[in-house]
mmCIF file of C-alpha atoms and ligand atoms in Angstrom:
data_model
loop_
_atom_site.group_PDB
_atom_site.id
_atom_site.type_symbol
_atom_site.label_atom_id
_atom_site.label_comp_id
_atom_site.label_asym_id
_atom_site.label_seq_id
_atom_site.Cartn_x
_atom_site.Cartn_y
_atom_site.Cartn_z
ATOM 1 C CA MET A 1 93.617 4.705 -11.556
ATOM 2 C CA GLY A 2 94.073 1.942 -8.877
ATOM 3 C CA ALA A 3 94.081 2.655 -5.141
ATOM 4 C CA THR A 4 97.633 2.930 -3.715
ATOM 5 C CA SER A 5 98.603 1.144 -0.442
ATOM 6 C CA LEU A 6 98.452 4.645 1.229
ATOM 7 C CA ASP A 7 94.729 5.066 0.074
ATOM 8 C CA CYS A 8 94.007 1.694 1.532
ATOM 9 C CA ILE A 9 95.591 2.586 4.917
ATOM 10 C CA TRP A 10 93.715 5.969 4.982
ATOM 11 C CA ILE A 11 90.354 4.275 4.157
ATOM 12 C CA ALA A 12 90.882 1.483 6.849
ATOM 13 C CA GLY A 13 91.744 4.265 9.344
ATOM 14 C CA LEU A 14 88.575 6.214 8.410
ATOM 15 C CA ILE A 15 86.463 3.079 8.768
ATOM 16 C CA LYS A 16 87.965 2.515 12.179
ATOM 17 C CA PHE A 17 87.468 6.140 13.139
ATOM 18 C CA LEU A 18 83.697 5.937 12.208
ATOM 19 C CA GLN A 19 83.445 2.550 13.933
ATOM 20 C CA LEU A 20 81.506 1.115 11.155
ATOM 21 C CA PRO A 21 80.449 -2.540 11.858
ATOM 22 C CA ALA A 22 82.247 -5.285 10.059
ATOM 23 C CA TYR A 23 78.911 -6.724 8.919
ATOM 24 C CA ASN A 24 79.510 -7.636 5.337
ATOM 25 C CA LYS A 25 80.490 -11.225 5.948
ATOM 26 C CA PRO A 26 78.085 -13.851 7.102
ATOM 27 C CA MET A 27 78.181 -14.396 10.888
ATOM 28 C CA ASN A 28 77.609 -17.440 12.971
ATOM 29 C CA PHE A 29 74.857 -17.021 15.629
ATOM 30 C CA LEU A 30 73.506 -18.934 18.432
ATOM 31 C CA ILE A 31 70.024 -17.996 19.616
ATOM 32 C CA THR A 32 68.671 -19.515 22.821
ATOM 33 C CA GLY A 33 64.939 -19.636 23.016
ATOM 34 C CA ALA A 34 64.988 -19.864 19.136
ATOM 35 C CA ALA A 35 61.693 -21.662 18.812
ATOM 36 C CA GLY A 36 59.878 -18.880 20.770
ATOM 37 C CA PHE A 37 57.749 -16.050 19.438
ATOM 38 C CA LEU A 38 60.639 -13.519 19.229
ATOM 39 C CA GLY A 39 63.574 -16.191 18.828
ATOM 40 C CA SER A 40 61.839 -17.695 15.694
ATOM 41 C CA SER A 41 61.362 -14.329 14.064
ATOM 42 C CA LEU A 42 65.005 -13.304 14.747
ATOM 43 C CA ALA A 43 66.355 -16.660 13.614
ATOM 44 C CA ASN A 44 64.472 -16.560 10.343
ATOM 45 C CA GLN A 45 65.512 -12.925 9.664
ATOM 46 C CA LEU A 46 69.071 -13.707 10.243
ATOM 47 C CA ALA A 47 68.935 -16.883 8.063
ATOM 48 C CA ARG A 48 67.304 -14.801 5.286
ATOM 49 C CA GLU A 49 70.266 -12.270 5.579
ATOM 50 C CA GLY A 50 72.577 -15.219 4.809
ATOM 51 C CA HIS A 51 74.001 -15.886 8.256
ATOM 52 C CA GLN A 52 74.594 -19.205 9.861
ATOM 53 C CA VAL A 53 72.031 -19.669 12.670
ATOM 54 C CA ARG A 54 71.923 -22.163 15.427
ATOM 55 C CA GLY A 55 68.936 -22.396 17.698
ATOM 56 C CA LEU A 56 68.447 -23.968 21.127
ATOM 57 C CA ASP A 57 65.144 -24.384 22.856
ATOM 58 C CA ASP A 58 63.773 -26.872 25.312
ATOM 59 C CA LEU A 59 60.359 -26.457 23.669
ATOM 60 C CA SER A 60 58.623 -25.847 26.959
ATOM 61 C CA THR A 61 56.547 -23.263 25.022
ATOM 62 C CA GLY A 62 58.477 -22.986 21.760
ATOM 63 C CA ASN A 63 57.363 -24.384 18.408
ATOM 64 C CA PRO A 64 60.185 -25.618 16.128
ATOM 65 C CA GLN A 65 57.782 -25.545 13.148
ATOM 66 C CA ALA A 66 58.140 -21.745 13.271
ATOM 67 C CA LEU A 67 61.753 -22.029 12.108
ATOM 68 C CA ALA A 68 63.015 -21.829 8.542
ATOM 69 C CA PRO A 69 64.693 -25.073 7.334
ATOM 70 C CA ASP A 70 68.077 -23.504 7.212
ATOM 71 C CA VAL A 71 68.030 -22.708 10.917
ATOM 72 C CA HIS A 72 70.021 -25.551 12.707
ATOM 73 C CA PHE A 73 67.815 -26.388 15.561
ATOM 74 C CA THR A 74 68.748 -28.343 18.806
ATOM 75 C CA ARG A 75 66.320 -29.271 21.577
ATOM 76 C CA GLY A 76 67.889 -28.614 24.913
ATOM 77 C CA ASP A 77 68.053 -26.727 28.077
ATOM 78 C CA VAL A 78 69.896 -23.507 28.319
ATOM 79 C CA SER A 79 71.661 -24.717 31.458
ATOM 80 C CA ASP A 80 73.040 -27.796 29.810
ATOM 81 C CA ARG A 81 76.631 -26.926 29.597
ATOM 82 C CA PRO A 82 78.057 -29.910 27.522
ATOM 83 C CA LYS A 83 75.351 -29.011 24.954
ATOM 84 C CA LEU A 84 76.301 -25.418 25.043
ATOM 85 C CA TRP A 85 79.925 -26.227 24.594
ATOM 86 C CA THR A 86 79.075 -28.076 21.392
ATOM 87 C CA LEU A 87 76.717 -25.481 20.071
ATOM 88 C CA LEU A 88 79.062 -22.475 20.909
ATOM 89 C CA GLN A 89 82.014 -23.871 18.774
ATOM 90 C CA GLU A 90 82.794 -21.345 15.940
ATOM 91 C CA VAL A 91 79.987 -19.030 17.022
ATOM 92 C CA ASP A 92 80.598 -15.282 16.698
ATOM 93 C CA MET A 93 77.874 -14.157 19.115
ATOM 94 C CA VAL A 94 74.850 -15.273 21.096
ATOM 95 C CA TYR A 95 71.284 -13.885 21.378
ATOM 96 C CA HIS A 96 70.004 -15.033 24.753
ATOM 97 C CA LEU A 97 66.207 -15.155 24.647
ATOM 98 C CA ALA A 98 65.390 -18.389 26.474
ATOM 99 C CA ALA A 99 63.329 -17.553 29.547
ATOM 100 C CA ARG A 100 60.081 -18.209 31.318
ATOM 101 C CA VAL A 101 57.996 -15.195 30.390
ATOM 102 C CA SER A 102 54.728 -14.826 32.186
ATOM 103 C CA VAL A 103 54.379 -12.354 35.019
ATOM 104 C CA PRO A 104 51.373 -14.034 36.676
ATOM 105 C CA GLU A 105 53.056 -17.561 36.489
ATOM 106 C CA SER A 106 56.266 -16.049 38.093
ATOM 107 C CA VAL A 107 54.181 -14.936 41.065
ATOM 108 C CA LEU A 108 53.243 -18.639 41.539
ATOM 109 C CA TYR A 109 56.616 -20.183 40.692
ATOM 110 C CA PRO A 110 59.371 -17.732 41.536
ATOM 111 C CA ARG A 111 61.962 -20.437 42.033
ATOM 112 C CA ASP A 112 61.548 -21.818 38.476
ATOM 113 C CA TYR A 113 61.787 -18.241 37.166
ATOM 114 C CA ASN A 114 64.985 -17.679 39.070
ATOM 115 C CA ASN A 115 66.381 -21.032 37.958
ATOM 116 C CA VAL A 116 65.756 -20.524 34.201
ATOM 117 C CA ASN A 117 66.038 -16.736 33.820
ATOM 118 C CA VAL A 118 68.957 -16.160 36.202
ATOM 119 C CA GLY A 119 70.575 -19.530 36.550
ATOM 120 C CA GLY A 120 70.287 -20.238 32.644
ATOM 121 C CA THR A 121 71.796 -16.927 31.886
ATOM 122 C CA VAL A 122 74.829 -17.529 34.183
ATOM 123 C CA ALA A 123 75.307 -21.004 32.824
ATOM 124 C CA LEU A 124 75.237 -19.632 29.431
ATOM 125 C CA MET A 125 77.827 -17.044 30.219
ATOM 126 C CA GLU A 126 80.089 -19.626 31.753
ATOM 127 C CA ALA A 127 79.938 -21.652 28.735
ATOM 128 C CA MET A 128 80.670 -18.600 26.450
ATOM 129 C CA ARG A 129 83.756 -18.044 28.632
ATOM 130 C CA ASP A 130 84.883 -21.578 28.343
ATOM 131 C CA VAL A 131 84.540 -21.647 24.608
ATOM 132 C CA GLY A 132 85.687 -18.075 24.058
ATOM 133 C CA VAL A 133 82.627 -16.446 22.524
ATOM 134 C CA ARG A 134 82.862 -12.651 23.160
ATOM 135 C CA ARG A 135 79.489 -11.122 22.526
ATOM 136 C CA VAL A 136 76.017 -11.597 23.818
ATOM 137 C CA VAL A 137 72.774 -9.745 23.416
ATOM 138 C CA LEU A 138 70.298 -10.385 26.249
ATOM 139 C CA THR A 139 66.605 -9.727 25.812
ATOM 140 C CA SER A 140 65.666 -8.064 29.052
ATOM 141 C CA SER A 141 62.160 -6.552 29.661
ATOM 142 C CA GLY A 142 60.607 -3.147 30.169
ATOM 143 C CA ALA A 143 58.904 -4.875 33.225
ATOM 144 C CA VAL A 144 62.092 -4.138 35.134
ATOM 145 C CA TYR A 145 60.935 -0.568 35.506
ATOM 146 C CA GLY A 146 57.739 -1.503 37.448
ATOM 147 C CA ASP A 147 55.454 1.326 38.389
ATOM 148 C CA LEU A 148 57.237 4.680 37.927
ATOM 149 C CA ALA A 149 55.658 8.036 37.683
ATOM 150 C CA GLU A 150 58.310 9.542 35.409
ATOM 151 C CA GLN A 151 57.439 8.837 31.850
ATOM 152 C CA PRO A 152 58.820 8.057 29.353
ATOM 153 C CA LEU A 153 61.044 5.509 30.918
ATOM 154 C CA ARG A 154 64.666 6.202 30.507
ATOM 155 C CA GLU A 155 67.336 3.559 31.049
ATOM 156 C CA SER A 156 68.932 5.882 33.718
ATOM 157 C CA VAL A 157 66.010 5.720 36.262
ATOM 158 C CA THR A 158 66.314 3.214 39.110
ATOM 159 C CA PRO A 159 64.213 0.100 38.251
ATOM 160 C CA ASN A 160 61.443 -0.916 40.453
ATOM 161 C CA PRO A 161 60.554 -4.489 39.577
ATOM 162 C CA ARG A 162 57.138 -5.694 40.742
ATOM 163 C CA SER A 163 57.073 -9.396 40.044
ATOM 164 C CA PRO A 164 59.495 -12.256 40.184
ATOM 165 C CA TYR A 165 59.738 -12.205 36.424
ATOM 166 C CA ALA A 166 60.883 -8.575 36.353
ATOM 167 C CA VAL A 167 63.451 -9.336 39.179
ATOM 168 C CA SER A 168 64.790 -12.292 37.210
ATOM 169 C CA LYS A 169 65.271 -10.131 34.185
ATOM 170 C CA LEU A 170 66.966 -7.373 36.115
ATOM 171 C CA ALA A 171 69.188 -9.982 37.815
ATOM 172 C CA ALA A 172 70.092 -11.334 34.362
ATOM 173 C CA GLU A 173 71.107 -7.906 33.177
ATOM 174 C CA TYR A 174 73.330 -7.351 36.164
ATOM 175 C CA TYR A 175 74.825 -10.808 35.816
ATOM 176 C CA VAL A 176 75.790 -10.414 32.052
ATOM 177 C CA ARG A 177 77.153 -6.960 32.581
ATOM 178 C CA THR A 178 79.124 -7.750 35.673
ATOM 179 C CA ILE A 179 80.636 -11.168 34.610
ATOM 180 C CA GLY A 180 80.915 -9.897 30.976
ATOM 181 C CA GLY A 181 83.124 -7.087 32.182
ATOM 182 C CA LEU A 182 85.244 -9.495 34.306
ATOM 183 C CA TRP A 183 85.620 -12.075 31.558
ATOM 184 C CA LYS A 184 85.977 -9.638 28.550
ATOM 185 C CA ILE A 185 82.695 -10.731 27.004
ATOM 186 C CA GLU A 186 80.920 -7.753 25.288
ATOM 187 C CA THR A 187 77.241 -7.563 26.426
ATOM 188 C CA VAL A 188 74.078 -5.507 25.796
ATOM 189 C CA GLY A 189 70.598 -5.951 27.325
ATOM 190 C CA LEU A 190 67.575 -4.800 25.282
ATOM 191 C CA ARG A 191 64.692 -3.842 27.439
ATOM 192 C CA ILE A 192 61.793 -4.986 25.316
ATOM 193 C CA PHE A 193 58.398 -3.606 25.999
ATOM 194 C CA ASN A 194 55.078 -5.248 25.132
ATOM 195 C CA ALA A 195 55.840 -7.154 21.912
ATOM 196 C CA TYR A 196 53.169 -8.609 19.742
ATOM 197 C CA GLY A 197 52.679 -10.072 16.437
ATOM 198 C CA PRO A 198 52.039 -13.391 14.668
ATOM 199 C CA GLY A 199 53.214 -16.500 16.560
ATOM 200 C CA GLN A 200 53.014 -15.125 19.931
ATOM 201 C CA HIS A 201 52.599 -17.956 22.445
ATOM 202 C CA MET A 202 49.124 -18.034 23.986
ATOM 203 C CA PRO A 203 49.008 -20.232 27.109
ATOM 204 C CA PRO A 204 45.324 -20.675 28.094
ATOM 205 C CA SER A 205 45.985 -19.845 31.832
ATOM 206 C CA HIS A 206 47.417 -16.469 31.037
ATOM 207 C CA PRO A 207 47.574 -15.420 27.396
ATOM 208 C CA PRO A 208 49.172 -12.052 26.431
ATOM 209 C CA VAL A 209 46.682 -9.367 26.055
ATOM 210 C CA VAL A 210 46.992 -8.561 22.388
ATOM 211 C CA PRO A 211 46.393 -12.062 20.745
ATOM 212 C CA HIS A 212 43.907 -12.777 23.626
ATOM 213 C CA TYR A 213 41.722 -9.781 22.813
ATOM 214 C CA LEU A 214 42.003 -10.338 19.007
ATOM 215 C CA ARG A 215 40.850 -13.927 19.436
ATOM 216 C CA GLN A 216 37.956 -13.050 21.814
ATOM 217 C CA ALA A 217 36.835 -10.300 19.434
ATOM 218 C CA GLN A 218 36.883 -12.730 16.475
ATOM 219 C CA ARG A 219 34.969 -15.367 18.346
ATOM 220 C CA GLY A 220 32.429 -12.885 19.763
ATOM 221 C CA GLY A 221 33.584 -13.545 23.379
ATOM 222 C CA THR A 222 33.727 -11.000 26.134
ATOM 223 C CA LEU A 223 36.899 -8.746 26.417
ATOM 224 C CA VAL A 224 37.686 -8.555 30.122
ATOM 225 C CA ALA A 225 40.014 -5.617 31.222
ATOM 226 C CA HIS A 226 41.467 -5.399 34.618
ATOM 227 C CA GLY A 227 40.823 -2.140 36.564
ATOM 228 C CA ASP A 228 39.216 0.772 34.634
ATOM 229 C CA GLY A 229 41.298 0.350 31.478
ATOM 230 C CA SER A 230 43.255 3.579 31.880
ATOM 231 C CA GLN A 231 46.529 1.740 32.513
ATOM 232 C CA THR A 232 48.987 2.131 29.562
ATOM 233 C CA ARG A 233 51.432 -0.063 27.821
ATOM 234 C CA ASP A 234 54.023 0.528 25.072
ATOM 235 C CA TYR A 235 52.991 -2.121 22.332
ATOM 236 C CA VAL A 236 55.710 -2.812 19.754
ATOM 237 C CA TYR A 237 55.376 -4.900 16.739
ATOM 238 C CA VAL A 238 57.636 -8.058 16.377
ATOM 239 C CA ASP A 239 59.466 -6.717 13.235
ATOM 240 C CA ASP A 240 60.487 -3.670 14.982
ATOM 241 C CA VAL A 241 61.930 -5.600 17.787
ATOM 242 C CA VAL A 242 63.788 -7.885 15.418
ATOM 243 C CA SER A 243 65.389 -4.826 13.679
ATOM 244 C CA ALA A 244 66.656 -3.629 16.978
ATOM 245 C CA LEU A 245 68.052 -7.116 17.801
ATOM 246 C CA VAL A 246 69.725 -7.410 14.381
ATOM 247 C CA ALA A 247 71.218 -3.851 14.862
ATOM 248 C CA ALA A 248 72.629 -4.882 18.227
ATOM 249 C CA ALA A 249 74.752 -7.534 16.723
ATOM 250 C CA THR A 250 77.223 -5.148 15.279
ATOM 251 C CA ALA A 251 76.468 -1.631 16.737
ATOM 252 C CA PRO A 252 79.782 -0.232 18.165
ATOM 253 C CA ASN A 253 80.011 1.285 21.638
ATOM 254 C CA ILE A 254 77.178 -0.528 23.333
ATOM 255 C CA ASN A 255 79.033 -2.803 25.565
ATOM 256 C CA GLY A 256 77.522 -2.932 29.065
ATOM 257 C CA LEU A 257 74.492 -0.842 28.146
ATOM 258 C CA VAL A 258 70.752 -1.570 28.534
ATOM 259 C CA ILE A 259 68.739 -0.044 25.768
ATOM 260 C CA ASN A 260 64.949 0.261 25.456
ATOM 261 C CA VAL A 261 63.077 -1.199 22.632
ATOM 262 C CA GLY A 262 59.525 -0.046 22.350
ATOM 263 C CA SER A 263 57.272 1.823 20.091
ATOM 264 C CA GLY A 264 57.651 5.094 22.078
ATOM 265 C CA THR A 265 53.856 5.573 22.502
ATOM 266 C CA GLU A 266 51.577 4.664 25.187
ATOM 267 C CA THR A 267 48.173 2.971 24.677
ATOM 268 C CA SER A 268 45.489 2.613 27.307
ATOM 269 C CA ILE A 269 43.715 -0.743 27.548
ATOM 270 C CA ARG A 270 40.539 1.117 26.532
ATOM 271 C CA ASP A 271 42.284 2.385 23.397
ATOM 272 C CA LEU A 272 43.829 -0.999 22.610
ATOM 273 C CA ILE A 273 40.183 -2.567 22.787
ATOM 274 C CA LYS A 274 39.023 0.155 20.372
ATOM 275 C CA HIS A 275 41.721 -0.709 17.924
ATOM 276 C CA VAL A 276 41.025 -4.489 18.291
ATOM 277 C CA LEU A 277 37.296 -3.881 17.640
ATOM 278 C CA ASP A 278 38.091 -1.807 14.636
ATOM 279 C CA VAL A 279 40.594 -4.192 13.023
ATOM 280 C CA THR A 280 38.341 -7.228 13.587
ATOM 281 C CA ASN A 281 35.261 -5.313 12.685
ATOM 282 C CA SER A 282 33.343 -6.677 15.724
ATOM 283 C CA ASN A 283 31.329 -5.402 18.556
ATOM 284 C CA PRO A 284 31.691 -7.937 21.487
ATOM 285 C CA GLU A 285 30.886 -7.261 25.053
ATOM 286 C CA VAL A 286 33.576 -5.363 27.072
ATOM 287 C CA LEU A 287 33.846 -5.710 30.687
ATOM 288 C CA TYR A 288 35.891 -3.508 33.061
ATOM 289 C CA ASN A 289 36.623 -5.493 36.307
ATOM 290 C CA ALA A 290 37.082 -2.623 38.801
ATOM 291 C CA LYS A 291 37.780 -5.279 41.570
ATOM 292 C CA THR A 292 41.028 -6.548 39.983
ATOM 293 C CA SER A 293 44.150 -4.331 39.660
ATOM 294 C CA GLY A 294 45.305 -3.200 36.278
ATOM 295 C CA GLY A 295 48.945 -3.594 37.504
ATOM 296 C CA VAL A 296 51.553 -0.984 36.481
ATOM 297 C CA SER A 297 49.827 2.251 35.728
ATOM 298 C CA ARG A 298 51.943 3.647 32.834
ATOM 299 C CA MET A 299 54.581 2.323 30.500
ATOM 300 C CA ARG A 300 56.170 4.294 27.673
ATOM 301 C CA ALA A 301 59.684 3.726 26.487
ATOM 302 C CA ASP A 302 62.110 6.579 25.947
ATOM 303 C CA LEU A 303 63.900 5.644 22.696
ATOM 304 C CA THR A 304 66.594 8.240 22.676
ATOM 305 C CA LEU A 305 69.354 5.822 23.398
ATOM 306 C CA ALA A 306 68.014 3.203 20.924
ATOM 307 C CA HIS A 307 67.957 5.894 18.147
ATOM 308 C CA GLU A 308 71.524 6.975 19.134
ATOM 309 C CA LYS A 309 73.145 3.566 19.531
ATOM 310 C CA LEU A 310 71.115 1.226 17.273
ATOM 311 C CA SER A 311 69.702 3.779 14.701
ATOM 312 C CA TYR A 312 66.409 2.210 15.926
ATOM 313 C CA ARG A 313 63.120 3.739 14.491
ATOM 314 C CA PRO A 314 60.001 1.692 15.092
ATOM 315 C CA SER A 315 57.899 1.832 11.968
ATOM 316 C CA ILE A 316 54.800 -0.280 12.571
ATOM 317 C CA LYS A 317 51.811 1.618 14.140
ATOM 318 C CA LEU A 318 49.481 -0.382 16.454
ATOM 319 C CA ASP A 319 46.436 -0.668 14.085
ATOM 320 C CA GLN A 320 48.793 -1.612 11.245
ATOM 321 C CA GLY A 321 50.599 -4.225 13.455
ATOM 322 C CA LEU A 322 47.263 -5.615 14.642
ATOM 323 C CA ARG A 323 46.119 -6.103 10.938
ATOM 324 C CA LEU A 324 49.435 -7.777 10.107
ATOM 325 C CA THR A 325 48.978 -10.105 12.996
ATOM 326 C CA LEU A 326 45.416 -11.044 11.860
ATOM 327 C CA LYS A 327 46.708 -11.527 8.260
ATOM 328 C CA SER A 328 49.875 -13.554 8.966
ATOM 329 C CA ASP A 329 48.950 -15.814 11.914
ATOM 330 C CA PRO A 330 46.900 -18.777 10.801
ATOM 331 C CA ARG A 331 45.383 -18.986 14.238
ATOM 332 C CA PHE A 332 43.242 -16.039 13.466
ATOM 333 C CA LYS A 333 41.858 -17.301 10.033
HETATM 334 P P1 NAD B 1 58.515 -17.261 24.273
HETATM 335 O O1 NAD B 1 58.012 -17.884 25.505
HETATM 336 O O2 NAD B 1 57.748 -17.394 23.041
HETATM 337 O O3 NAD B 1 60.035 -17.700 24.077
HETATM 338 C C1 NAD B 1 60.896 -18.187 25.000
HETATM 339 C C2 NAD B 1 61.334 -19.460 24.542
HETATM 340 O O4 NAD B 1 62.374 -19.952 25.603
HETATM 341 C C3 NAD B 1 60.341 -20.556 24.390
HETATM 342 O O5 NAD B 1 60.446 -21.113 23.117
HETATM 343 C C4 NAD B 1 60.702 -21.599 25.354
HETATM 344 O O6 NAD B 1 60.441 -22.829 24.964
HETATM 345 C C5 NAD B 1 62.229 -21.325 25.618
HETATM 346 N N1 NAD B 1 62.802 -21.713 26.874
HETATM 347 C C6 NAD B 1 62.055 -21.509 28.150
HETATM 348 N N2 NAD B 1 62.915 -22.140 29.143
HETATM 349 C C7 NAD B 1 63.946 -22.659 28.488
HETATM 350 C C8 NAD B 1 65.113 -23.343 29.021
HETATM 351 N N3 NAD B 1 65.242 -23.613 30.222
HETATM 352 N N4 NAD B 1 66.061 -23.826 28.018
HETATM 353 C C9 NAD B 1 65.941 -23.629 26.635
HETATM 354 N N5 NAD B 1 64.657 -22.851 26.180
HETATM 355 C C10 NAD B 1 63.874 -22.501 27.075
HETATM 356 O O7 NAD B 1 58.629 -15.667 24.623
HETATM 357 P P2 NAD B 1 59.071 -14.493 23.833
HETATM 358 O O8 NAD B 1 58.016 -13.515 23.939
HETATM 359 O O9 NAD B 1 59.664 -14.860 22.468
HETATM 360 O O10 NAD B 1 60.308 -13.783 24.617
HETATM 361 C C11 NAD B 1 61.634 -13.988 24.234
HETATM 362 C C12 NAD B 1 62.552 -13.261 25.194
HETATM 363 O O11 NAD B 1 62.210 -11.811 25.128
HETATM 364 C C13 NAD B 1 62.476 -13.582 26.700
HETATM 365 O O12 NAD B 1 63.770 -13.557 27.268
HETATM 366 C C14 NAD B 1 61.586 -12.497 27.254
HETATM 367 O O13 NAD B 1 61.828 -12.397 28.627
HETATM 368 C C15 NAD B 1 61.946 -11.385 26.494
HETATM 369 N N6 NAD B 1 60.846 -10.369 26.372
HETATM 370 C C16 NAD B 1 59.759 -10.556 25.684
HETATM 371 C C17 NAD B 1 58.692 -9.614 25.701
HETATM 372 C C18 NAD B 1 57.485 -9.826 24.778
HETATM 373 O O14 NAD B 1 56.550 -8.935 24.925
HETATM 374 N N7 NAD B 1 57.322 -10.804 24.085
HETATM 375 C C19 NAD B 1 58.824 -8.421 26.367
HETATM 376 C C20 NAD B 1 60.013 -8.263 27.090
HETATM 377 C C21 NAD B 1 60.984 -9.137 27.115
#
């Protein structure tokens, strides 16, 4: 027996009531910062799922070779409005990842961080308004919280940014939410904690701690920790971050929110080193430099909102993620 038009109306009403995402048809995405560590993983995942993906990146640190051939890549600056106008045509939504991402570098060059991370975000929002693109996911950072005693870190606490990088990410959050509200652009900010995994950029002057320790351990070099190594971070594997980003494309009722994306666990530098020595099966020298500060003392993401709004459940434990990184990243072969 075929469905009557009354059945169809009833089913359509039920879907609307449940607010199920209309995700069955391929979507058209623009990803800024697409050639970066997280951007390339996201772009390749969306392309695998059958979506049309355009990527923009100025290649200041990104690597276009990391992108699958069916990702349409354009080299350019995120503040280049004519380029954005072209790239945004027919786009359903934007993932905005392009940013300068180093905390120590931001202390030296705060104006550059402001220009790219804040100015670039505003330029992108203006271009979205001009073209009529109505949804953006911003990658913010757990760094916006700074050093807070109350753990785990909930989105509702008042942020206490401790670096120009963190200030720039918080300002970008406020900008997208405020002008998004004024211009009827749906926005969500994902506060990503310490992401790691294959392909993470490793600038020699300030490499992120996870790939740096893996490489040092493999090469038999010394592992240096700032402070006494008791400071904790929430390390989250890249695939878990990508799953949250993908969910944010279509999740209902998230307009204007910021949502934590981490592992929900905290690991001290001492414990991270133990995991690194274990997975690399090495026994290098480890130096705790009491004269330097370990920075923020504790970081652990509260994931209640991410579970509720994005059905987000991180699935990769730290030692598993470290092994996957070693296996999948040719730089560790
Ligand atoms: P990444 O450096 O690998 O990626 C950033 C990309 O942006 C690079 O490819 C770079 O070339 C590009 N870029 C920089 N300036 C640009 C500009 N002016 N115009 C166009 N492209 C530009 O860093 P990532 O780790 O992949 O970070 C991606 C995003 O996630 C960033 O917004 C970062 O703040 C955020 N985030 C990352 C982490 C993490 O642990 N990796 C944690 C919190 C937040």
